């Protein structure tokens, strides 16, 4: 048996001793009394009684040894700027931000909603909340006002931190009007809005008494030293909303101690990074990958982290590789969509820069197709490691572990169960274990390892009923992903079991898109499915029934209505969820009991066989769908 297999086995069979050792990688203000409290399954509490602070572990702890080492390097190809902060400078910035946030009345356990572009202040604000024991909830900057409002109402933040604008492909996206609209829509708007003014939106309006200017406040608090607030290990560090089957996003609640241990451990064993080296993760702070591997993971591990604002192909398709060369990046983390975008560019870009510092390139967030995996591996001449995880878990579920054993990559597979995860691949019909080569539902036997979600924010019942009810008799966590294991133990992910789709690595519930489409006054009914897309992996496609068909009498009317529906999605959810097409029909395919036949719809849209149709209410519906798809 290989070194990794042994390592994994020990993590399951000797769970507490294993994690007690891993927990030594971080600083505890007060040692924990017990490793695991699993008296109330499926809820797991890790490192009970231990006192810890994420900000201290990410910054203060390194000051003595690495005060002058770069901690955060901000590179924006949008504004053509680069700014580097040493650990000492980051410490100073975060203290000022913490003082400013505290002055708005924020303390331990209070929520702070961040709606931020990829600028250093976003990282300062996250770390400042951690310092104060406040709970941040970062909302991805691509979400619309209404999405932001529903997250505000769930998290009930005391403060919202934003900027005047974000930039994408040279275009400014004004955040402030969006935030104003979100606060207008929200039932529980925060009292204060802290604004980082980048000077991009010169017309920005401020609401006196509510809006606070960051630069002005920072000046008042220059040189502030804010003591860290020590939290008990299971107190929440953050909430991050993610999509599921219903239209209402779930607030994934993360603990503090377990998360710090899981991240520190993964930096060593999975990402094989070394303190003092540089990690470059191309995600966004609004997603879980940004939380774990732009902000907390690399800093806890004493690495330099790169915060990149911009596209992978601007000013040219060599920009990321130039960053790797200039900053001697050893660990890089990106997404399959980015890889597919780069694959379409001139291959010369990949040869232009010296990538010799790079040890591994990790990809995650969506399925990595075998041809892209192979191409990238050949193009950069370094192991490309596909690894699989979820917002809920906070760190990888399936991966190779080059920190323990050299990586033997199998194209198209994210590898083996990560240590700490007791994975089971079960047959859907009877929950028995699937054989090699047989498709099953990927589940995790609790306790979930450290770092994974502790509950749904404010709704323990929803945590249990959502994640632990796929196989009613067994209390197993469902990933809602299909998987298959080959004879060598490599797992391949075959897509979601539920109605969640993955657009360019952005996880979106089709139900949420349907609700956004229905905001258009002329839509009676709609079905949204994900269809395969060569670059983005999947794209939403909408089939809609209108109330007043007279608007669809000519091509101009159809096109206008389609545009309006797309605009409704942009406005209510965000442009990332905009359907590729909106196709109008008079009937949607349903079962006799009224259930939408989504799988059949999706199959037809992808040119596949629609499957079993014995339960369909009216076969004419499918005929109509086939016809619109043909035209
Ligand atoms: O369906 C799986 C897919 O993305 C989902 C989780 O998305 P999110 O919560 O945004 O977290 C992303 C964290 C990296 C999963 O349920 N997914 C993620 N990674 C992979 C993947 N599908 C196939 N291969 C992967 N490597």
PDB file of C-alpha atoms and ligand atoms in Angstrom, residues 242 287-289 333 336 363-368 386-392 414 479-481 493 495-496 500 502 505-507, ligand 1:
ATOM      1  CA  UNK A 242     -24.268  28.961  -2.301  1.00  0.00           C
ATOM      2  CA  UNK A 287     -16.078  32.351  -4.084  1.00  0.00           C
ATOM      3  CA  UNK A 288     -14.913  29.646  -1.712  1.00  0.00           C
ATOM      4  CA  UNK A 289     -11.697  29.123  -3.660  1.00  0.00           C
ATOM      5  CA  UNK A 333      -4.677  27.187  -8.788  1.00  0.00           C
ATOM      6  CA  UNK A 336     -11.047  24.408 -16.211  1.00  0.00           C
ATOM      7  CA  UNK A 363      -7.709  23.107 -11.227  1.00  0.00           C
ATOM      8  CA  UNK A 364     -11.145  22.852  -9.640  1.00  0.00           C
ATOM      9  CA  UNK A 365     -14.701  24.092  -9.635  1.00  0.00           C
ATOM     10  CA  UNK A 366     -16.173  22.174 -12.567  1.00  0.00           C
ATOM     11  CA  UNK A 367     -15.433  19.088 -14.611  1.00  0.00           C
ATOM     12  CA  UNK A 368     -12.077  19.142 -16.377  1.00  0.00           C
ATOM     13  CA  UNK A 386      -7.618  18.265 -11.119  1.00  0.00           C
ATOM     14  CA  UNK A 387      -9.170  18.301  -7.673  1.00  0.00           C
ATOM     15  CA  UNK A 388     -12.757  18.287  -6.574  1.00  0.00           C
ATOM     16  CA  UNK A 389     -14.557  20.026  -3.746  1.00  0.00           C
ATOM     17  CA  UNK A 390     -17.469  22.301  -2.834  1.00  0.00           C
ATOM     18  CA  UNK A 391     -18.326  25.546  -1.058  1.00  0.00           C
ATOM     19  CA  UNK A 392     -19.697  23.339   1.700  1.00  0.00           C
ATOM     20  CA  UNK A 414      -9.557  14.433  -9.638  1.00  0.00           C
ATOM     21  CA  UNK A 479     -22.332  15.913  -2.402  1.00  0.00           C
ATOM     22  CA  UNK A 480     -25.115  15.796  -5.005  1.00  0.00           C
ATOM     23  CA  UNK A 481     -22.511  14.651  -7.505  1.00  0.00           C
ATOM     24  CA  UNK A 493     -17.010  13.069 -11.433  1.00  0.00           C
ATOM     25  CA  UNK A 495     -22.041  15.824 -12.885  1.00  0.00           C
ATOM     26  CA  UNK A 496     -24.695  16.845 -10.376  1.00  0.00           C
ATOM     27  CA  UNK A 500     -27.485  22.842  -9.983  1.00  0.00           C
ATOM     28  CA  UNK A 502     -21.957  25.072 -13.383  1.00  0.00           C
ATOM     29  CA  UNK A 505     -17.101  27.426 -12.621  1.00  0.00           C
ATOM     30  CA  UNK A 506     -19.928  29.532 -11.181  1.00  0.00           C
ATOM     31  CA  UNK A 507     -22.396  27.363  -9.354  1.00  0.00           C
TER      32      UNK A 507
HETATM   33  O1  LIG B   1     -20.443  19.616  -9.117  1.00  0.00           O
HETATM   34  C1  LIG B   1     -19.201  19.763  -8.481  1.00  0.00           C
HETATM   35  C2  LIG B   1     -18.387  20.835  -9.201  1.00  0.00           C
HETATM   36  O2  LIG B   1     -18.660  22.043  -8.534  1.00  0.00           O
HETATM   37  C3  LIG B   1     -19.515  21.822  -7.403  1.00  0.00           C
HETATM   38  C4  LIG B   1     -19.098  22.696  -6.255  1.00  0.00           C
HETATM   39  O3  LIG B   1     -19.050  24.036  -6.672  1.00  0.00           O
HETATM   40  P1  LIG B   1     -18.704  25.173  -5.641  1.00  0.00           P
HETATM   41  O4  LIG B   1     -19.575  25.046  -4.456  1.00  0.00           O
HETATM   42  O5  LIG B   1     -18.712  26.445  -6.385  1.00  0.00           O
HETATM   43  O6  LIG B   1     -17.246  24.857  -5.124  1.00  0.00           O
HETATM   44  C5  LIG B   1     -16.135  24.890  -5.936  1.00  0.00           C
HETATM   45  C6  LIG B   1     -14.919  24.574  -5.112  1.00  0.00           C
HETATM   46  C7  LIG B   1     -13.737  24.171  -5.976  1.00  0.00           C
HETATM   47  C8  LIG B   1     -19.354  20.356  -7.106  1.00  0.00           C
HETATM   48  O7  LIG B   1     -20.467  19.846  -6.399  1.00  0.00           O
HETATM   49  N1  LIG B   1     -16.945  20.567  -9.143  1.00  0.00           N
HETATM   50  C9  LIG B   1     -16.041  21.156  -8.350  1.00  0.00           C
HETATM   51  N2  LIG B   1     -14.800  20.693  -8.632  1.00  0.00           N
HETATM   52  C10 LIG B   1     -14.937  19.777  -9.608  1.00  0.00           C
HETATM   53  C11 LIG B   1     -16.312  19.678  -9.933  1.00  0.00           C
HETATM   54  N3  LIG B   1     -16.768  18.829 -10.862  1.00  0.00           N
HETATM   55  C12 LIG B   1     -15.876  18.052 -11.487  1.00  0.00           C
HETATM   56  N4  LIG B   1     -14.542  18.091 -11.246  1.00  0.00           N
HETATM   57  C13 LIG B   1     -14.031  18.933 -10.313  1.00  0.00           C
HETATM   58  N5  LIG B   1     -12.731  18.975 -10.090  1.00  0.00           N
END
